[in-house]
Coordinates of C-alpha atoms in Angstrom, one line a residue:
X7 CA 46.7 22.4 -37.7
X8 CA 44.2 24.8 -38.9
X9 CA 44.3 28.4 -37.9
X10 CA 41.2 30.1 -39.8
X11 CA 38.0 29.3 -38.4
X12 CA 36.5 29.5 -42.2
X13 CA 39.0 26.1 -42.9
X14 CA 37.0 24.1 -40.2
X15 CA 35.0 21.7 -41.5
X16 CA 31.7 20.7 -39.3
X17 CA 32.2 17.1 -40.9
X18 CA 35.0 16.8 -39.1
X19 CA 33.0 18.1 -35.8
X20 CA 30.6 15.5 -36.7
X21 CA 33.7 12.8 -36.8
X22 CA 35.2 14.0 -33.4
X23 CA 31.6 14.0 -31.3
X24 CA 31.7 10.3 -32.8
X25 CA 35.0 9.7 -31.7
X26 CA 35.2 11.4 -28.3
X27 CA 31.8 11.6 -27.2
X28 CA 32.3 11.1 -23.5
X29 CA 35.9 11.3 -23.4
X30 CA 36.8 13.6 -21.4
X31 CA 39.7 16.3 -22.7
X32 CA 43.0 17.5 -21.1
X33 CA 40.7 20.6 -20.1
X34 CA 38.6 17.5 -18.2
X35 CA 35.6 18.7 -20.7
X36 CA 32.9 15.9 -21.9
X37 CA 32.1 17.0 -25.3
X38 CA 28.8 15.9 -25.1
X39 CA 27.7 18.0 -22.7
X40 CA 28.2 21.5 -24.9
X41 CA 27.4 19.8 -28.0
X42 CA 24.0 18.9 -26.2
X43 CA 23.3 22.3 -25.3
X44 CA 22.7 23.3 -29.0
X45 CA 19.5 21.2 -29.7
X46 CA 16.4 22.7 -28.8
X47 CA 15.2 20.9 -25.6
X48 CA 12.5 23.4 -25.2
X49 CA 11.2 22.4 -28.5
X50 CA 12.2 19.2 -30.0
X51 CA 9.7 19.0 -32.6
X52 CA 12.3 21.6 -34.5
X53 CA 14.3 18.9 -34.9
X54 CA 12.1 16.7 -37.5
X55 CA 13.3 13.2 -36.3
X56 CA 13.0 10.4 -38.4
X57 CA 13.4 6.8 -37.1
X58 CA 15.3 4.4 -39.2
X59 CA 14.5 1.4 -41.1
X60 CA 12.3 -0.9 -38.5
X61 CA 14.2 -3.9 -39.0
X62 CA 17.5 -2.4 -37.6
X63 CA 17.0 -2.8 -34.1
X64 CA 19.8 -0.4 -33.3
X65 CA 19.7 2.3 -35.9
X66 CA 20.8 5.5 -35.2
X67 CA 17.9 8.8 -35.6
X68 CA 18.0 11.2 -38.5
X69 CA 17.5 15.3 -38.1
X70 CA 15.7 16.5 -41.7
X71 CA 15.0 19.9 -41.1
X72 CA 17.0 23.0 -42.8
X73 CA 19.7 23.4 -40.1
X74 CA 19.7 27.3 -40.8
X75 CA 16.2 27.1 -39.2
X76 CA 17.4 25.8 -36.1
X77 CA 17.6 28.7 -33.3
X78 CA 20.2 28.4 -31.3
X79 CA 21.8 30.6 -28.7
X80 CA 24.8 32.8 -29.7
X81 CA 26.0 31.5 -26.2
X82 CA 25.8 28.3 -26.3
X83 CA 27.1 28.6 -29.5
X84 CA 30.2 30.5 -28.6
X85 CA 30.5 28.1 -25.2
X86 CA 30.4 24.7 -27.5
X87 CA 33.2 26.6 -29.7
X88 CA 35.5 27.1 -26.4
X89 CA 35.1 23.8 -25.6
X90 CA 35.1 21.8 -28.3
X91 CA 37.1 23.4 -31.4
X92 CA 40.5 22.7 -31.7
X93 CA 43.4 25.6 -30.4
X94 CA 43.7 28.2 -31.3
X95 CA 40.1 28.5 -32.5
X96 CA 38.7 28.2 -29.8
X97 CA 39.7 31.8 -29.1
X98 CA 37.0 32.8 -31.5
X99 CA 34.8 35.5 -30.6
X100 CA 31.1 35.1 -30.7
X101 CA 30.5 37.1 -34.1
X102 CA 33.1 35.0 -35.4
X103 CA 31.8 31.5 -34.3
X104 CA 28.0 32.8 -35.2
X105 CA 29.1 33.5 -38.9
X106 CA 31.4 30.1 -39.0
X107 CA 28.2 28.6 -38.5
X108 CA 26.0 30.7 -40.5
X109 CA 28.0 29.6 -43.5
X110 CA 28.0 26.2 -42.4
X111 CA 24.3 25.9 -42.8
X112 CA 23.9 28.0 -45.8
X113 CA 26.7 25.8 -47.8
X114 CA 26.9 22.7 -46.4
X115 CA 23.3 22.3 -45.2
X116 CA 23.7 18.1 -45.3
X117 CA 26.8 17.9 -43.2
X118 CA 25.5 20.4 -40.7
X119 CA 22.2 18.0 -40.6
X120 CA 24.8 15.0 -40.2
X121 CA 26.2 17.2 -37.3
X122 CA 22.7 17.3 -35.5
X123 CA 22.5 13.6 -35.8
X124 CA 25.7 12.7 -34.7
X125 CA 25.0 14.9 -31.5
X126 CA 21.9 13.2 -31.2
X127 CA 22.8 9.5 -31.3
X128 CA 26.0 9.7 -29.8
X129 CA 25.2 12.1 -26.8
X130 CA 21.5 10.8 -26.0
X131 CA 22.5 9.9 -22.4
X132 CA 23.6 13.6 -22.0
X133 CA 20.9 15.4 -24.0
X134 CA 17.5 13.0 -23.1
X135 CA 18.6 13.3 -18.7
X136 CA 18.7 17.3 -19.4
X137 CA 16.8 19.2 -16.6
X138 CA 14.7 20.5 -19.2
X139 CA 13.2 17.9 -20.5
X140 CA 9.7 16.5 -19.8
X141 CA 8.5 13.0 -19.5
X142 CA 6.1 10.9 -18.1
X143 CA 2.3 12.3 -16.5
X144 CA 2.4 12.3 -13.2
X145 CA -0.9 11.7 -12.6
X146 CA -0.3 7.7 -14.2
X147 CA 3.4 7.5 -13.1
X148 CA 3.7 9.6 -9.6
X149 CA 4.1 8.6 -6.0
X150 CA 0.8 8.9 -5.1
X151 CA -0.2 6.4 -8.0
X152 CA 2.2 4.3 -7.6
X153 CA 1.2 3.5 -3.5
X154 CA -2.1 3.6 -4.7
X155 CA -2.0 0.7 -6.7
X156 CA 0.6 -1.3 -4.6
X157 CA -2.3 -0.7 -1.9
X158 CA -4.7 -2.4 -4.4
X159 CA -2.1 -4.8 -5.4
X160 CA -1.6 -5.8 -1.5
X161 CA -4.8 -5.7 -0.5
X162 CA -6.8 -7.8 -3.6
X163 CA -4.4 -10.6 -3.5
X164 CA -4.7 -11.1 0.7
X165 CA -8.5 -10.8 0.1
X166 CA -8.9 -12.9 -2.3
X167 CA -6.7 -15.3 -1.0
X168 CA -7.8 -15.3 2.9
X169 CA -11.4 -16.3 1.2
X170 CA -10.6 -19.0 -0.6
X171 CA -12.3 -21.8 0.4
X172 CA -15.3 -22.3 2.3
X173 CA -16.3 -20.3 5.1
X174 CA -19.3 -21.4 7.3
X175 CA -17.7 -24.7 8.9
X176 CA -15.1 -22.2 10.5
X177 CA -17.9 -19.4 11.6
X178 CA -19.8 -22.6 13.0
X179 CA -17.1 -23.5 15.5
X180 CA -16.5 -22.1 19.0
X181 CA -12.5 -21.5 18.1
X182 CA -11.4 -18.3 18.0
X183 CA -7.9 -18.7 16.7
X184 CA -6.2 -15.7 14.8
X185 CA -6.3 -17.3 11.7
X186 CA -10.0 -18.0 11.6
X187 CA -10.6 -14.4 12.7
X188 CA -8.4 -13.0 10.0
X189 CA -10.4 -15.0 7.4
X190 CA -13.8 -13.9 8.8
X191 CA -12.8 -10.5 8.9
X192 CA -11.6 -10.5 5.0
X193 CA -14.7 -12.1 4.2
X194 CA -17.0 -9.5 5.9
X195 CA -15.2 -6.8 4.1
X196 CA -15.2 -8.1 0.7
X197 CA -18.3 -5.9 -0.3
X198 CA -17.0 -2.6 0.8
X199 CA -13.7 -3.4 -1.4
X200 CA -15.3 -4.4 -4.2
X201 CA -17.5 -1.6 -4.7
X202 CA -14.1 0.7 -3.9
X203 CA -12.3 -1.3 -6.6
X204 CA -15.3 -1.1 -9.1
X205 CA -15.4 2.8 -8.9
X206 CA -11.3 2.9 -8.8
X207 CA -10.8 0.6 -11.6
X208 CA -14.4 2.0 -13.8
X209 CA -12.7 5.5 -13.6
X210 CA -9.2 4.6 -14.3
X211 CA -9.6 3.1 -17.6
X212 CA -12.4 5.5 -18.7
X213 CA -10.5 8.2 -17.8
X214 CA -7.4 5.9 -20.0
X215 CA -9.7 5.6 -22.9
X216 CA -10.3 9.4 -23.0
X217 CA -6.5 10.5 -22.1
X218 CA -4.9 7.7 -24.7
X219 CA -6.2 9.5 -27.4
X220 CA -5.0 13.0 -26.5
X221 CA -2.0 12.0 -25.4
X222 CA 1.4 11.9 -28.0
X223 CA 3.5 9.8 -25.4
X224 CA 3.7 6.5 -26.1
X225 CA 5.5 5.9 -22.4
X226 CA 2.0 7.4 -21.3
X227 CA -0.2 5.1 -23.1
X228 CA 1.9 1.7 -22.2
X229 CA 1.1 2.5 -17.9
X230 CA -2.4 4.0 -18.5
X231 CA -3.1 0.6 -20.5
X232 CA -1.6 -1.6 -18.3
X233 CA -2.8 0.2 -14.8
X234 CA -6.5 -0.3 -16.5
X235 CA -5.6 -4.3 -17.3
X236 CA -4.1 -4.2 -13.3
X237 CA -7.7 -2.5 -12.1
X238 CA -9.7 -5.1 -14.1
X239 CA -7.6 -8.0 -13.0
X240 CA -8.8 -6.7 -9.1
X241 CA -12.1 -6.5 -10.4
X242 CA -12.7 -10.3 -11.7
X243 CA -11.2 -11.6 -8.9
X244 CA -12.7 -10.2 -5.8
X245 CA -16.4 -10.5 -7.8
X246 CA -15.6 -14.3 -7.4
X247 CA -14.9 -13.4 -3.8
X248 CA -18.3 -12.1 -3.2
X249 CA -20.2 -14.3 -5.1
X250 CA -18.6 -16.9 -3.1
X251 CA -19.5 -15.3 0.2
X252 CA -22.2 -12.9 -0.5
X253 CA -25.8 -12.3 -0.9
X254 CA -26.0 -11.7 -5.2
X255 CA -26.5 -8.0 -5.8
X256 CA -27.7 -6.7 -9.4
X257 CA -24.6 -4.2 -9.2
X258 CA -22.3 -6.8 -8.8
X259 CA -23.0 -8.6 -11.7
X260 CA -23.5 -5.6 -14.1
X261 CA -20.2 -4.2 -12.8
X262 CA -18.4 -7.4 -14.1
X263 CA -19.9 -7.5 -17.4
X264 CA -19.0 -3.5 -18.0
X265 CA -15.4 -4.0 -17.0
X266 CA -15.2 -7.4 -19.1
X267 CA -16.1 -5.1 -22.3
X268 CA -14.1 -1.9 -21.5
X269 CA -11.0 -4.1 -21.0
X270 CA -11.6 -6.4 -24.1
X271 CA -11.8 -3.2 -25.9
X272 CA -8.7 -1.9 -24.2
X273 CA -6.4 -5.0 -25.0
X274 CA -8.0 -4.9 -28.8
X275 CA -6.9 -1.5 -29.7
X276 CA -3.4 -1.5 -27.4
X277 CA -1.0 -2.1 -29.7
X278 CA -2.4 -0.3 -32.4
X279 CA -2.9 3.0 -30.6
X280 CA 0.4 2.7 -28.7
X281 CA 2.5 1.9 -32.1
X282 CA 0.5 5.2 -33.4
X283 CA 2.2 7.7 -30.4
X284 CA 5.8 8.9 -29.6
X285 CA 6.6 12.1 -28.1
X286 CA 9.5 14.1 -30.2
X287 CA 11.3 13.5 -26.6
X288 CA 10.5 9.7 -27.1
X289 CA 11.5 9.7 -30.8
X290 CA 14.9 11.4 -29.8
X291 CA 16.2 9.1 -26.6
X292 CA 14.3 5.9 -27.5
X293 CA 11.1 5.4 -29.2
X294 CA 10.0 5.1 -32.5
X295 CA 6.6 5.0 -34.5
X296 CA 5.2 1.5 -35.6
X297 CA 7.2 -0.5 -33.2
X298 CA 10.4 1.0 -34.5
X299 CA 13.2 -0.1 -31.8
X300 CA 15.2 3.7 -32.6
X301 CA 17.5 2.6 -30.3
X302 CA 19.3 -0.9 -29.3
X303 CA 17.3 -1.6 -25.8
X304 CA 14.2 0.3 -26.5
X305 CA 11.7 0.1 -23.5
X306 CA 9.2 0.4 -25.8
X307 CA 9.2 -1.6 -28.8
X308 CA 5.9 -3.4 -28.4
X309 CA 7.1 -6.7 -30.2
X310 CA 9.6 -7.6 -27.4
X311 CA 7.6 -6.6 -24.3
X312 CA 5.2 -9.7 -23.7
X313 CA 4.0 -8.2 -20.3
X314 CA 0.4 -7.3 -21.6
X315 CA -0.3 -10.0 -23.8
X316 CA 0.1 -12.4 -20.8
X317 CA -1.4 -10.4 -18.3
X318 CA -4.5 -10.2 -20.5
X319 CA -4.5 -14.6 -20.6
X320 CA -4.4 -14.5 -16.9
X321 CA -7.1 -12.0 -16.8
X322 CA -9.5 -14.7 -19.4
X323 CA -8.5 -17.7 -17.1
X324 CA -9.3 -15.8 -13.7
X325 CA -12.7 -14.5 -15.3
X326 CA -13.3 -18.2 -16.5
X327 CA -12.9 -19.1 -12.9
X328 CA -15.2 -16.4 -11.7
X329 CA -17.6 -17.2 -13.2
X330 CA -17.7 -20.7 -11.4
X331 CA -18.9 -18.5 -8.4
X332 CA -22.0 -16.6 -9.7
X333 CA -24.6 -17.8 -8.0
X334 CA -26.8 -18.8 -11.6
X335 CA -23.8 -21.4 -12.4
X336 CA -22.8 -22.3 -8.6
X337 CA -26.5 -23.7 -7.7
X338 CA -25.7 -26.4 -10.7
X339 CA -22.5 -27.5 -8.4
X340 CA -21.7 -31.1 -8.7
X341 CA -23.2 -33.5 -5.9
X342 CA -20.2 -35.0 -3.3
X343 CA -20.7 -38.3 -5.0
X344 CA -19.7 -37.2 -8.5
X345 CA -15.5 -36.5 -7.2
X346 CA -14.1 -35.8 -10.8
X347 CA -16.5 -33.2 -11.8
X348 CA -16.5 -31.7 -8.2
X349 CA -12.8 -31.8 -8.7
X350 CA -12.7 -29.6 -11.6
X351 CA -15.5 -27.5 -10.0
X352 CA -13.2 -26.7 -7.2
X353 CA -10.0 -26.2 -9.5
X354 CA -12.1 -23.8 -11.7
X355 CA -12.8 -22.2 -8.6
X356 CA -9.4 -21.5 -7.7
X357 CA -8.6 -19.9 -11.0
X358 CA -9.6 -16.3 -9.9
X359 CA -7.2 -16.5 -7.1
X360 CA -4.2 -18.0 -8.7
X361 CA -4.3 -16.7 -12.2
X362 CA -5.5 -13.1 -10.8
X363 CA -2.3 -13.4 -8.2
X364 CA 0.1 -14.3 -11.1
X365 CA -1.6 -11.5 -13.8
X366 CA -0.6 -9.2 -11.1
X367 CA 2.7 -10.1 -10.7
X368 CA 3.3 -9.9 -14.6
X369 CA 2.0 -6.0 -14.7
X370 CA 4.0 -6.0 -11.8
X371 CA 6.6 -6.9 -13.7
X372 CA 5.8 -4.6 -16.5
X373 CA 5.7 -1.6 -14.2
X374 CA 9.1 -2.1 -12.7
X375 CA 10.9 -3.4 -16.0
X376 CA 9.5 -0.3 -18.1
X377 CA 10.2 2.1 -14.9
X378 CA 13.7 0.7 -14.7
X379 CA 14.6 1.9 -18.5
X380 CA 13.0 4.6 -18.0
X381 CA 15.4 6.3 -15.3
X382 CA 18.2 4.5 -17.3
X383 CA 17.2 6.5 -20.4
X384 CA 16.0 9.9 -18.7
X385 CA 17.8 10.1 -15.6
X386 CA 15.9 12.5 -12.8
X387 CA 14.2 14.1 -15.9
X388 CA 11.6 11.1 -15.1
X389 CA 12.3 10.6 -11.9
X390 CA 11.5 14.4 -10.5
X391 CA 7.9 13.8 -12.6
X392 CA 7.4 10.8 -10.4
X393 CA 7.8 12.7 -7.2
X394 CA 5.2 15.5 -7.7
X395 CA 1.8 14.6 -5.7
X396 CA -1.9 15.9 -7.2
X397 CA -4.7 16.1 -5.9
X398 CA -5.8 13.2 -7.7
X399 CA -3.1 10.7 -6.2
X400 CA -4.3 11.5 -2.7
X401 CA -7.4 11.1 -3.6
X402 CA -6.9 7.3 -4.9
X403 CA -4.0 6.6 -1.9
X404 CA -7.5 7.3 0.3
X405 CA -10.0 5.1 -1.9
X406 CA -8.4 2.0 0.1
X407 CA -8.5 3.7 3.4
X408 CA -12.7 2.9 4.4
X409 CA -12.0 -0.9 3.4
X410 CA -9.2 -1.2 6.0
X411 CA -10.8 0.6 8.7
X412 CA -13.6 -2.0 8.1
X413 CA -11.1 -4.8 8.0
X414 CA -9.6 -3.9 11.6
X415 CA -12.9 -2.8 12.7
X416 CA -14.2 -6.1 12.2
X417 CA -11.5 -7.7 13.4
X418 CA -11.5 -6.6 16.6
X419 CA -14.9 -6.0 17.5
X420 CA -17.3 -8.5 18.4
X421 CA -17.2 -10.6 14.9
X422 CA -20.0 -12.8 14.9
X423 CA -22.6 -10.5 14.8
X424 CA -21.7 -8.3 12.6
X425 CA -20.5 -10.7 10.2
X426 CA -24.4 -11.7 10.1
X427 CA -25.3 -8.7 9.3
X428 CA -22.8 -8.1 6.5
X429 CA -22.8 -11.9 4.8
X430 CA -25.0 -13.2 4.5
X431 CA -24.5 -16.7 2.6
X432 CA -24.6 -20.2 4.7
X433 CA -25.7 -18.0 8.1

């Protein structure tokens, strides 16, 4: 039993964090929760975090830095003493416990720094779910974006698929039935939608390109990219929706060909820029530099995570099926006689839909699977930034609002002639 505070060790400190972590004492006291309280949330760059060899997949985070630099309160100093040191030491006084530690980092500077590791690895689910710390922008990650985009989600994949196929036989016949009036309606809102989705998606990954490179959070950069590839996705497939259906418009096509390039460029320079950022937040609770997996499970380790890779074939297959519908190839349609080429004509034709629809659901995917380790990792220190509402998150939640209006609008009043004002194609 030791009974002079100078005779404790912080090696064996280091030992007992390692031991009982999360074990709770006779006192009912979690270790990890004091020990926690003496790294500097507020600042965690102070810490100089280095990740550990890439190729162990779970390593455990280094602290560098001169532990006597390291501020820390006297009282949280003194409460992680009470808590923590053995009895009767823990009866220390607060100039005592301050100059126990003071002579721990002035004479054993690499044990101390072993200390601050051991806190670090072993209490990450306490220290990265602490109400001070910060991740995740919620302008990318935040209600508002998030029902903004399952709006887009909803409403691209019903549009594109209520207009598949043609449309003037159905117009041509007396029926009324609900099904055909759904389909007309879709079909007579296309353009308003696709201009709303042009603007929406053109100023979401401009705004990506500019913020990416600002931004140290890698988290940040993963949902910016893959919101972008989501908006361009909606892009190439309603354009084959209203080339199908609509009058060509100059805008239309030059609004394709922009978004093809911006997203190319995106997907070229992903993984490169995201490999390139990580918080001092990210670096401690889970994310390393270069791909580095810091911890076993990392959410972000770029070489597991196939979600954009795929998303991005979907996207070339649905923009090789859009293209099918610009009016420039579509007039060179195969005759009704020739059935195997009109065959692959109409199966090329059907790649905007069904590839779009199953890119989708892979950056659905991506969204949920990367949100899901996220709260797992952070706690509600990512889940309060996902609540807060800006102005900019109403703002897209209404984008999608004029389209729908149109939609019922059309839908319930007097179809037929407005539909030949709006369509034109086949009328």
């Amino acid at each position: 039993n030791i009974t002079n505070l100078t005779d404790l060790n912080i090696s064996s400190l280091a030992s007992y964090i390692n031991a009982r972590g999360y074990t709770p004492t006779w006192a009912g006291i979690i270790p990890c929760e004091p020990a926690s309280d003496l790294l500097p949330i507020g600042n965690l760059s102070e810490l100089q975090i280095v990740a550990p060899n890439p190729k162990i997949r779970d390593g455990t985070v280094r602290v560098t830095m001169d532990p006597s630099d390291l501020n820390i309160g006297f009282l949280q100093l003194h409460d992680f003493s009470q808590q923590v040191f053995p009895s009767p030491l823990n009866e220390s006084g607060v100039g005592e416990v301050v100059l126990w530690w003071r002579n721990s980092t002035k004479n054993d500077k690499n044990a101390t720094s072993d200390f601050l590791s051991e806190v670090l690895n072993t209490c990450s689910k306490t220290f990265c779910r602490h109400r001070s710390i910060q991740i995740g922008n919620p302008d990318i990650i935040g209600i508002g974006m998030i029902v903004a985009t399952s709006m887009l989600l909803i409403l691209v994949a019903c549009f594109s698929t209520m207009s598949l196929g043609p449309l003037t036989e159905i117009v041509a016949r007396p029926s009324r039935k609900k099904h055909f009036s759904f389909r007309q309606a879709a079909v007579g809102t296309v353009d308003e939608l696709f201009s709303a989705v042009y603007v929406f998606a053109i100023s979401v990954m401009a705004s990506t390109f500019a913020y990416r490179y600002r931004t140290d959070s890698r988290f940040d950069v993963l949902m910016a990219d893959g919101l972008s590839l989501v908006c361009s996705t909606t892009v190439v497939m309603l354009a084959a929706t209203y080339w199908a259906h609509n009058r060509e418009r100059p805008h239309a096509t030059g609004s394709v060909i922009a978004t093809v390039f911006i997203t190319i460029a995106l997907f070229a320079t992903h993984f490169n820029v995201a490999s390139k950022r990580a918080s001092p937040v990210e670096l401690a609770c889970g994310t390393g530099k270069g791909g580095v997996s810091v911890r076993k499970g990392d959410p972000f380790d770029i070489k597991v995570i196939k979600f954009i890779p795929l998303g991005f074939a979907s996207w070339c297959l649905a923009l090789l099926g859009a293209v099918f519908h610009h009016p420039i190839l579509h007039a060179r349609k195969p005759a009704e006689g020739r059935r195997a080429a009109l065959f692959f004509w109409r199966v090329a034709e059907s790649l905007p839909c069904v590839f779009g629809i199953i890119g989708l659901g892979l950056y659905a995917g991506y969204f949920f699977n990367t949100w899901r380790m996220m709260k797992s990792t952070y706690g509600k220190a990512f889940t309060s930034a996902e609540k807060d509402w800006g102005f900019g998150q109403y703002l897209a939640v209404f984008t999608w609002l004029p389209p729908i209006m149109s939609f019922i609008h059309l839908y319930f009043a007097g179809l037929k002639g407005m539909l030949e004002a709006r369509l034109p194609k086949g009328w």
